[in-house]
XYZ file of C-alpha atoms in Angstrom:
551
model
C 65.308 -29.160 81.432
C 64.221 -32.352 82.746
C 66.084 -35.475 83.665
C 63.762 -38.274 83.794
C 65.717 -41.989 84.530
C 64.822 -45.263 82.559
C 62.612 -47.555 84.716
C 64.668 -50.048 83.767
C 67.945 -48.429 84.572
C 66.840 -47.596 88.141
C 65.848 -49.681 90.930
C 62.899 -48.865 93.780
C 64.373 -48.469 97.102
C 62.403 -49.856 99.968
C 60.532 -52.244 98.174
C 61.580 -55.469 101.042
C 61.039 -52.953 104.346
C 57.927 -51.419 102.910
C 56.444 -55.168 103.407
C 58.187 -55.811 106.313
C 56.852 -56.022 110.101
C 53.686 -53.948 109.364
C 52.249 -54.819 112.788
C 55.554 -54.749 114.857
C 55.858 -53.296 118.640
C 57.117 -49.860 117.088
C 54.153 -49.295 116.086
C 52.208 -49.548 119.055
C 52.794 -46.928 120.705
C 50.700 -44.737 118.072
C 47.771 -47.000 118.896
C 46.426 -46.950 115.130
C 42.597 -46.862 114.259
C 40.899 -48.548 111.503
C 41.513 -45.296 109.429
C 45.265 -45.554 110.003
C 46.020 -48.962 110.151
C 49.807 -50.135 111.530
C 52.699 -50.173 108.671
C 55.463 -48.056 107.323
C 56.101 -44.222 107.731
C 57.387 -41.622 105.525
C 58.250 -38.609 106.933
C 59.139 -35.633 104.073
C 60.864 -32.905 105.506
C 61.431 -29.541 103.620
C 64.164 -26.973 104.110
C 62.851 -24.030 102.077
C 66.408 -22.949 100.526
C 68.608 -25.677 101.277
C 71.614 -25.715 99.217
C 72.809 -29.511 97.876
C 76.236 -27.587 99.239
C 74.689 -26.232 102.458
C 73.836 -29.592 103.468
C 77.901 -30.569 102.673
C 78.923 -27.677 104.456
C 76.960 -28.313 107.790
C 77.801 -31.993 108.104
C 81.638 -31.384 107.597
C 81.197 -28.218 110.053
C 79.036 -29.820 112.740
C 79.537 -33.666 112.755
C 77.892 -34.483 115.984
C 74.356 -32.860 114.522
C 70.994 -34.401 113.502
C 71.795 -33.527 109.981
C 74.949 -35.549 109.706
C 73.747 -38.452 111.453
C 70.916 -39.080 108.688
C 74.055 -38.452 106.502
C 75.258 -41.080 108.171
C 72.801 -43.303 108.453
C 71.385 -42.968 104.881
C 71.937 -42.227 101.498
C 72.423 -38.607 99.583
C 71.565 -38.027 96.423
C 74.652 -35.336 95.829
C 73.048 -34.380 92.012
C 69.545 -33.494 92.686
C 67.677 -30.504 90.884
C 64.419 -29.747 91.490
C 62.220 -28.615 88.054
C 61.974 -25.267 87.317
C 60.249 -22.580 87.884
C 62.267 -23.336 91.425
C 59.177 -21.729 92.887
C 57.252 -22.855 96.396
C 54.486 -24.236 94.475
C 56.078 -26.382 91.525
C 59.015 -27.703 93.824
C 56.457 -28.930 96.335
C 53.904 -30.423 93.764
C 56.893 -31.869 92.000
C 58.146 -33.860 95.213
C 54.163 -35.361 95.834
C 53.420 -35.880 92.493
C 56.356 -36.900 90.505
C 55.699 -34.483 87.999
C 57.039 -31.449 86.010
C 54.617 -28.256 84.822
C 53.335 -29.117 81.778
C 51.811 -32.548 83.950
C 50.528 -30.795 86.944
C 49.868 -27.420 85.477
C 51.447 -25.895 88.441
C 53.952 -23.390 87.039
C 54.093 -20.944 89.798
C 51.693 -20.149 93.108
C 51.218 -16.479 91.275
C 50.626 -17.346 87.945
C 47.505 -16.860 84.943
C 45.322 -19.404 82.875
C 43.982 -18.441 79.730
C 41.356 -20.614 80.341
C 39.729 -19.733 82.829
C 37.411 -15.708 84.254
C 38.743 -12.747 86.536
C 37.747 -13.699 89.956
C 34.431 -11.963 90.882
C 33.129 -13.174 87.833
C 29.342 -13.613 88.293
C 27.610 -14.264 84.735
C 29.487 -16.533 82.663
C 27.817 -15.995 79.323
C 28.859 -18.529 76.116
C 31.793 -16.975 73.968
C 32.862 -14.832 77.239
C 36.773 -13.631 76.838
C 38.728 -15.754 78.933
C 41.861 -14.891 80.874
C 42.870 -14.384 84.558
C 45.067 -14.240 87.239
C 46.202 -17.346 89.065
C 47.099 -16.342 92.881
C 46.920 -18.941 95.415
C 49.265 -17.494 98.335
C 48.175 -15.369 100.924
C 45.758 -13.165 99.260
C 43.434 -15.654 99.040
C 42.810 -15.907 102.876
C 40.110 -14.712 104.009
C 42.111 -12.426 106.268
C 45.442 -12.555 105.130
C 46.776 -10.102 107.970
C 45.875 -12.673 110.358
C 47.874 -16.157 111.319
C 45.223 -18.252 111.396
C 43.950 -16.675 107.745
C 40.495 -15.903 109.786
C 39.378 -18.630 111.654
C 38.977 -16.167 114.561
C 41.032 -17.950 117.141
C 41.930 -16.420 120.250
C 45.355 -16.096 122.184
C 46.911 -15.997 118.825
C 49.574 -17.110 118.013
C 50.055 -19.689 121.181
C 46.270 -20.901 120.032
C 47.420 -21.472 116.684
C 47.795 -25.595 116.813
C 44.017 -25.220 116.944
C 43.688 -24.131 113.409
C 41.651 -26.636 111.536
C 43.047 -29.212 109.877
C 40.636 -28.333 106.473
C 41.928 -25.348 105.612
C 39.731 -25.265 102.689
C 37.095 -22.875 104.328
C 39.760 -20.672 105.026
C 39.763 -19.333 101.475
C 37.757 -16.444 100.095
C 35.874 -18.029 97.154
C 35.657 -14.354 95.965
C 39.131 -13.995 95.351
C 39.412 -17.231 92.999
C 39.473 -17.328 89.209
C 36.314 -18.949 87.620
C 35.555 -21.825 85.712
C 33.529 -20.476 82.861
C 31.616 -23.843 82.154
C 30.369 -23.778 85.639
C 30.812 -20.434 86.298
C 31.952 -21.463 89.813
C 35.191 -20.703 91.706
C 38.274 -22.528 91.177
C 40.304 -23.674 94.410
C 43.485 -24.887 94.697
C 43.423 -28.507 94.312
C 40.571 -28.296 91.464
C 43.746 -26.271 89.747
C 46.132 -29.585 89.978
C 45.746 -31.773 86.891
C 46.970 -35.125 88.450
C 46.809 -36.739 91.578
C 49.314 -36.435 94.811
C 51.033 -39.236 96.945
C 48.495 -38.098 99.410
C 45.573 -39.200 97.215
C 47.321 -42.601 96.612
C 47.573 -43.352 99.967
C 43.898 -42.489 100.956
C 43.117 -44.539 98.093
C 44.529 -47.430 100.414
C 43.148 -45.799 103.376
C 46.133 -45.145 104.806
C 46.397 -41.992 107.050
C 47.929 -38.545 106.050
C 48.892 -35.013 107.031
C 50.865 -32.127 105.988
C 52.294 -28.808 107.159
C 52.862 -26.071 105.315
C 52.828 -22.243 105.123
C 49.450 -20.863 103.322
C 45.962 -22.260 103.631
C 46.472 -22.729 99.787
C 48.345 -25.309 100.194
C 44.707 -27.188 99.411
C 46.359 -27.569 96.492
C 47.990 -30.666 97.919
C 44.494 -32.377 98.298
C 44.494 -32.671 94.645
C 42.121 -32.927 91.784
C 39.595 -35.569 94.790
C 39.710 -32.400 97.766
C 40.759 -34.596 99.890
C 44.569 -36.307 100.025
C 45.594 -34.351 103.123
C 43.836 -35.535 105.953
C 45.029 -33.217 108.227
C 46.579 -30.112 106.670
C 48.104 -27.630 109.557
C 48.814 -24.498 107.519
C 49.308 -21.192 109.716
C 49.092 -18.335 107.560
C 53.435 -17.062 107.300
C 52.382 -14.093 105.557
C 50.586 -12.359 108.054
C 50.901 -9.831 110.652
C 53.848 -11.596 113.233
C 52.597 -11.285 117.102
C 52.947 -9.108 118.794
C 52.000 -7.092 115.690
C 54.711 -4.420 114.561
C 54.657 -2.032 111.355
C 54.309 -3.712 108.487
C 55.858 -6.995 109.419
C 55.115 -10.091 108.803
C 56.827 -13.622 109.810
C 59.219 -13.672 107.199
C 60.589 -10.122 107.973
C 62.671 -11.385 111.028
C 64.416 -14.701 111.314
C 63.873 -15.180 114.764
C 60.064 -14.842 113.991
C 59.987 -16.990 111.854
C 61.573 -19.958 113.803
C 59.002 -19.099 115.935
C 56.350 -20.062 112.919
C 58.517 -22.948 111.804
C 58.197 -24.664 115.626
C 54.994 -24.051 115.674
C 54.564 -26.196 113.034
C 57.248 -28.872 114.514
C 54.665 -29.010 117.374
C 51.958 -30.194 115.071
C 54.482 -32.909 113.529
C 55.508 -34.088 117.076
C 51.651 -34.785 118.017
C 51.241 -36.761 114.741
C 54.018 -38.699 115.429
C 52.879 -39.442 119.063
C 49.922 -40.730 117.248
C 47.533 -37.578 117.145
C 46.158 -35.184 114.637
C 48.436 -31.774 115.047
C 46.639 -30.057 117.832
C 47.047 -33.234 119.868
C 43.100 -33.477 120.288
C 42.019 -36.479 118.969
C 43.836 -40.251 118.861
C 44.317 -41.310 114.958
C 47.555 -42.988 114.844
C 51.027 -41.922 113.250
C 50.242 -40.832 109.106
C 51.837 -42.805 106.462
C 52.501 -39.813 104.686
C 53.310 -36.551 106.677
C 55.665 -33.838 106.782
C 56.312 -29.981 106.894
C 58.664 -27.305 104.899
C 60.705 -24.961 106.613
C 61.190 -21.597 105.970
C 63.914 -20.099 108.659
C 66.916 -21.237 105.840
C 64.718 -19.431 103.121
C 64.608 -16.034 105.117
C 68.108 -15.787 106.337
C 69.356 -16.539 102.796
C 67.098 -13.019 101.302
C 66.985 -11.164 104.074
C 70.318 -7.959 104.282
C 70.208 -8.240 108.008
C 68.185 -9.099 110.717
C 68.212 -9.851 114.874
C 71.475 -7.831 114.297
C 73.062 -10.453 112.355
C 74.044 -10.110 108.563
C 72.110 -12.261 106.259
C 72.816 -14.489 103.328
C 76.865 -16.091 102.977
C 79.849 -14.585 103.478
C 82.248 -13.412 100.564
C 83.427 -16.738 99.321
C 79.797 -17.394 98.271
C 80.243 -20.541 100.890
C 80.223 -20.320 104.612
C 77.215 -19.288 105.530
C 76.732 -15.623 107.587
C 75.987 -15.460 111.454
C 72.253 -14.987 110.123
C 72.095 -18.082 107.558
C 74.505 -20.234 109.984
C 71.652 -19.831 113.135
C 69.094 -20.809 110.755
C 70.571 -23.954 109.920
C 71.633 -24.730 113.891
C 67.465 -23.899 114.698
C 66.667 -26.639 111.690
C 68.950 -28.795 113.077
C 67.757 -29.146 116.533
C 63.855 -29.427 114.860
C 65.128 -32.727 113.052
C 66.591 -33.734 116.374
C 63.335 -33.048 117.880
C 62.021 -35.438 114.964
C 64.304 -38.401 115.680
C 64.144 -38.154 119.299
C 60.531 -38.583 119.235
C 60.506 -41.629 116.530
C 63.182 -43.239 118.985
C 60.805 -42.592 121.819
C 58.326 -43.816 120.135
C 59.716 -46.671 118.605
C 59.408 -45.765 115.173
C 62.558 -46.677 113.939
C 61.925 -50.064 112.033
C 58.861 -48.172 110.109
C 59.723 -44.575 109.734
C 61.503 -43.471 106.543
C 62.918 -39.591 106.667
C 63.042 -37.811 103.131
C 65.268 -34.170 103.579
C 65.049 -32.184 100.429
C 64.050 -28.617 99.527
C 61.185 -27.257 97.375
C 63.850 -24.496 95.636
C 67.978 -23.209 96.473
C 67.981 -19.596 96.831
C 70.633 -17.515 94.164
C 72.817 -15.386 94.162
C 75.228 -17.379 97.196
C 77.932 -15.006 95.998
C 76.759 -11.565 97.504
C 79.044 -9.486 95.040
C 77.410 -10.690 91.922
C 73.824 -9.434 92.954
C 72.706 -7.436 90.744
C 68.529 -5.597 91.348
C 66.761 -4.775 88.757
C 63.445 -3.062 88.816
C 61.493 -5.553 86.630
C 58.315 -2.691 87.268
C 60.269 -0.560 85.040
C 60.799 -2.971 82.280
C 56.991 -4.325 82.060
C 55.970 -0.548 81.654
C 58.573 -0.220 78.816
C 57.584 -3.276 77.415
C 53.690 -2.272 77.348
C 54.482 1.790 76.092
C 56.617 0.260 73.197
C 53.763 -2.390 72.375
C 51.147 0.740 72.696
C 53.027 2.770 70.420
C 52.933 0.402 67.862
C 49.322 -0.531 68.371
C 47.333 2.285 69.776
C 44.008 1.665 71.727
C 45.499 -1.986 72.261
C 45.978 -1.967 75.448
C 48.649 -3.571 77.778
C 50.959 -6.210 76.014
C 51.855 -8.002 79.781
C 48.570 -9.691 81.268
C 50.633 -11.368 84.233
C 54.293 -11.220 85.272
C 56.192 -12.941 87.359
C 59.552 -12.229 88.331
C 61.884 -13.133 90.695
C 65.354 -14.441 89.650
C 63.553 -15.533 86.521
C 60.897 -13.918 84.163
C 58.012 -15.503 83.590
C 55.351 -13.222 81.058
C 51.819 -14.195 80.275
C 50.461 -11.784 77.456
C 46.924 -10.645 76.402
C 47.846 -11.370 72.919
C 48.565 -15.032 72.436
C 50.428 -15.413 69.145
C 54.048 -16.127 68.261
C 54.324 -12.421 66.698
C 53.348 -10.940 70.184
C 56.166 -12.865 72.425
C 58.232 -12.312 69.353
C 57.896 -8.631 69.840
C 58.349 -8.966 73.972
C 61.558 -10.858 73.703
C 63.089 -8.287 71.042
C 61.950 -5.498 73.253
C 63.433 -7.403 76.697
C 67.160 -8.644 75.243
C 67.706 -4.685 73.763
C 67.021 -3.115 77.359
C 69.724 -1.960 79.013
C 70.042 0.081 82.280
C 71.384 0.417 86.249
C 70.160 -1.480 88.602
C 72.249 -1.820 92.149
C 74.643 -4.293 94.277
C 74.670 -5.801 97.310
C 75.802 -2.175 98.817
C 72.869 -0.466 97.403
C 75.210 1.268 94.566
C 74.338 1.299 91.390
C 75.426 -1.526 88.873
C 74.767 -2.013 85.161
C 72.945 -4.314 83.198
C 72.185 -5.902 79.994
C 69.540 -7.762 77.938
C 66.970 -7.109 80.910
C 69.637 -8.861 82.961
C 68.478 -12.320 81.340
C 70.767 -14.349 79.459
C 67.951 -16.538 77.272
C 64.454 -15.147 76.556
C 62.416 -17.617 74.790
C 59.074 -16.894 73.153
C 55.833 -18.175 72.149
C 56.798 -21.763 70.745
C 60.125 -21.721 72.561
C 59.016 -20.785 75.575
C 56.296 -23.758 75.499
C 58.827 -25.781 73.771
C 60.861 -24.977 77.096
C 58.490 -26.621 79.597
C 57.903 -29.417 76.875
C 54.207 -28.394 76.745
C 52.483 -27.731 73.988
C 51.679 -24.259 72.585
C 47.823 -24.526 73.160
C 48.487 -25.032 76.835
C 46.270 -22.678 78.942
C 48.877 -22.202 81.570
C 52.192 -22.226 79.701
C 53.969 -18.476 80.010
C 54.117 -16.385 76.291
C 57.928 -15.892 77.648
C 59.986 -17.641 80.131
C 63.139 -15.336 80.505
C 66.599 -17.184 82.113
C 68.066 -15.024 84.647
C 72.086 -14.233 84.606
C 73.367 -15.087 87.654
C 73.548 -12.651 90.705
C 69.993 -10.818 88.496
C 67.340 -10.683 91.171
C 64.093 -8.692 89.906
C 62.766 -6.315 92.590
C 61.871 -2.653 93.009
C 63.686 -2.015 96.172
C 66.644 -3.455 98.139
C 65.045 -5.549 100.778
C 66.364 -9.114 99.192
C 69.554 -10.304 98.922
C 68.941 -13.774 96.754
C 65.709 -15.426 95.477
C 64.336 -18.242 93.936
C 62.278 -19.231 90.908
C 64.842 -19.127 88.188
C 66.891 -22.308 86.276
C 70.484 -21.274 87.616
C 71.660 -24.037 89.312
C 72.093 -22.400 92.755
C 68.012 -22.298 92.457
C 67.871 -25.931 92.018
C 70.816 -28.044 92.768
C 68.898 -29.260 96.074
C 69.977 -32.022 98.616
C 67.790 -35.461 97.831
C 69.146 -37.185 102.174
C 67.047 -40.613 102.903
C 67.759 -42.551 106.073
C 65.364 -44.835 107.221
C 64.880 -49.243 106.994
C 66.675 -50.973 104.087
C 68.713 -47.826 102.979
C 71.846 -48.134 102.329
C 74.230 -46.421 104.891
C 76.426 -43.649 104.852
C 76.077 -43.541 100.433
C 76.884 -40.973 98.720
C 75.265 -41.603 95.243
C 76.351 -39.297 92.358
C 73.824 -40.306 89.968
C 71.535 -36.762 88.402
C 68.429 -37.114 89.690
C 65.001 -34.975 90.404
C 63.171 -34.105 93.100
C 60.103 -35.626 91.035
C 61.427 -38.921 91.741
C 60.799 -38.517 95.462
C 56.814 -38.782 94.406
C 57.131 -42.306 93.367
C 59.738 -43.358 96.022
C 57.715 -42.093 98.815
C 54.423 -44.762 97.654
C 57.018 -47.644 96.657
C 58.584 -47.076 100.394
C 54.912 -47.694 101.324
C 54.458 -51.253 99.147
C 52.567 -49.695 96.923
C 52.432 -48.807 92.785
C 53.883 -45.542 91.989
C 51.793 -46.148 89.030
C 48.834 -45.449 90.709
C 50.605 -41.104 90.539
C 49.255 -40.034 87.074
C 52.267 -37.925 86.505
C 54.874 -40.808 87.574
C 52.494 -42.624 84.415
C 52.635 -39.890 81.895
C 56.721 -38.728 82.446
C 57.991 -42.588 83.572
C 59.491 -40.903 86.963
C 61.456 -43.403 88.336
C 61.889 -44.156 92.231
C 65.228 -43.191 93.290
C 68.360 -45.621 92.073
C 70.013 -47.196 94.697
């Protein structure tokens, strides 16, 4: 599963321009503080969805755009793959940590610890049973319906660059699991087990600031609370504006490229030397960045603005849908460089484009939905009619092009009895028409259990967090009850994870194309050697020996 490259085989990029001209006239024009003093720049950029083969298409399809001059300018790593689960969550933690899973204990945003109480826990008695839901996405807002998660902003959503930049309060303690030693709510970034880039760079009091989609995104603080500086992170989930039924800013591309330049807004102000709402003077972050999620939409959704979604028949050209996507990201990384020209940021600024997950099926005729509902209620009836009065096998599932189970029995005999149960289940699920279309084996191709599955992640069995069963996904399987999505993420096929790694920026080498396999994990420790200092200051880069990207 992991690819992890000899320190000794690879060499640090950046290492002379990181030291280089730290007080130059490009730097100026951000008028730094004492709290961000002058020196290099990384900006991280990214494209929720992005295909290692998107990017390829795009540049050979629109030469004279933003994209392809960074190809041109820099170097791409064609072989990337970020870790899996290719969820939100572990793809970004692996990028600012340098880490896989069983390191961060980040194995999905909607997961389960059996360490730690139900949330609304109150009395925490010695010897209390343990076990509980891990969700840190939207339903931990403290109004999730709104955008910014309940601040109470006005003239929403053209107020939104006023959301704090401590998102922290934003979260309902009420809907976190508990610690049952302190018997005290758990938040995202007490969750992480190591430290972030972010945290590094504080530790050097150098500036930082982030954008990203839910307020728990604290998680990027890390273990300290308090890596991202300034963390701008308008709720995507909610109700879009003006509010329609049961919409939210995912449901129509066009809305949300209206989130996503929101967001650019905030990353133009920091680069003009502000915090995002463009209130208060604190000079250009060393670390700073945002995700997009216009690709990730038009890849999943059938149709929408009247254009068909996902790629066309050839499982290669992108649809009318997926194709203005990647024209609207394109101009926002225009926006980007235009403003670090203006701003004479060149010399300083280095530009990371990558992706937190790819998106699968590409090919729309090998989708195949499966109601994974169904199969978890199988799955608990058999287990009850073997053990009666033993309640539910499943304690947590998640499943999107992958399976991940968490059980309420935690022994090798349980997940033994799960994965025989899951590879006999046969059934109909339906196409990419909405007809129906059979399956096998649950529609997964490898279901490994108890020691496998922890063998898997390379984590031990006692591990809290590790799933009872991590179930690999046939291609074209996507789990879901309806027929809303036409691809997702999550699983290990290599359309999930075969991301672009694109660098441009001082002492890169230009126009490269390097073949070499690498991980998005290695953009953790490449990111604080761009900025002169030791990636082994990132306690995952320690533990796994992450290299920096080879030149």
């Amino acid at each position: 599963m992991r690819q992890v490259l000899a320190a000794g085989v690879a060499s640090l990029l950046f290492l002379s321009s990181a030291c280089g001209s730290p007080g130059g006239a490009g730097n100026a024009a951000s008028s730094p503080t004492a709290n961000a003093p002058a020196g290099p720049h990384v900006l991280l950029i990214s494209v929720d969805g992005l295909h290692q083969a998107d990017l390829a298409w795009y540049v050979a399809h629109r030469p004279q755009s933003a994209l392809a001059a960074l190809v041109r300018s820099g170097t791409e790593y064609t072989q990337a793959s970020t870790p899996f689960p290719s969820d939100s969550f572990p793809g970004t933690v692996a990028q600012v940590t340098g880490g896989n899973p069983a390191s961060t204990g980040i194995y999905y945003d909607n997961s389960y610890s059996r360490a730690l109480l139900p949330a609304g826990t109150s009395s925490c008695p010695s010897g209390a049973p343990t076990g509980a839901d891990v969700e840190f996405d939207e339903t931990i807002d403290r109004n999730p319906k709104a955008l910014d998660a309940g601040q109470g902003l006005d003239r929403l959503p053209d107020n939104i660059l006023r959301m704090t930049g401590q998102p922290q309060g934003l979260i309902d303690p009420a809907k976190l699991p508990v610690d049952p030693k302190t018997c005290t709510p758990v938040f995202p970034h007490q969750y992480m087990q190591v430290n972030t880039i972010f945290e590094v760079a504080r530790a050097h009091n150098l500036r930082t600031a982030w954008s990203d989609k839910h307020p728990a995104y604290d998680l990027l603080n890390g273990p300290s609370g308090s890596g991202v500086q300034d963390l701008f992170a308008p709720e995507i989930n909610s109700e879009d504006l003006p509010p329609s039924a049961g919409a939210d800013w995912t449901t129509d591309n066009l809305k949300t490229q209206e989130y996503d330049s929101r967001k650019v807004q905030a990353v133009v102000n920091e680069l003009d030397g502000y915090d995002h709402s463009r209130t208060a003077k604190t000079g250009v972050p060393a670390i700073f960045g945002i995700n997009f999620q216009a690709v990730s939409t038009a890849q999943k959704l059938p149709t929408s603005d009247g254009q068909t979604g996902g790629y066309g028949p050839d499982g290669v050209t992108p649809g009318p849908l997926l194709s203005n996507a990647l024209d609207f990201v394109d101009r926002q990384i225009a926006t980007f460089t235009r403003e670090i020209d203006s701003q004479h940021l060149n010399d300083s600024t280095t530009i990371i484009v990558s992706s937190k997950h790819g998106q699968s099926p590409v090919n729309p005729g090998s989708l195949t939905r499966i109601d994974d509902g169904a199969l978890i209620d199988g799955l608990n009836a058999a287990w009850a009619s073997v053990h009666p009065g033993g309640g539910k096998l499943v304690a947590h599932s998640t499943d999107d092009d992958g399976m991940l189970l968490w059980l309420t029995e935690h022994s090798q005999a349980a997940a033994d009895f799960a994965r025989t149960y899951l590879v006999a289940q046969s059934g109909s699920g339906n196409d990419i028409t909405g007809k129906p279309r059979p399956f096998s084996s649950s529609g997964l191709s490898v279901v490994d259990a108890g020691q496998a599955a922890a063998a898997y992640f390379h984590a031990a069995p006692s591990d809290a967090r590790v799933p009872d069963i991590v179930g690999i996904a046939k291609n074209g399987t996507v789990f879901t009850g309806g027929k809303s999505k036409i691809a997702e993420h999550g699983g290990a096929d290599t359309q999930d994870r075969n991301v672009p790694i694109l660098i441009s920026g001082p002492g890169v080498e230009r126009g490269r194309a390097n073949p070499s396999p690498v991980e998005t994990t290695q953009i953790a420790p490449t990111v604080v050697t761009a900025l002169g200092l030791n990636p082994d200051e990132l306690q995952a880069v320690s533990r796994e020996h992450t290299a920096a990207l080879p030149r």
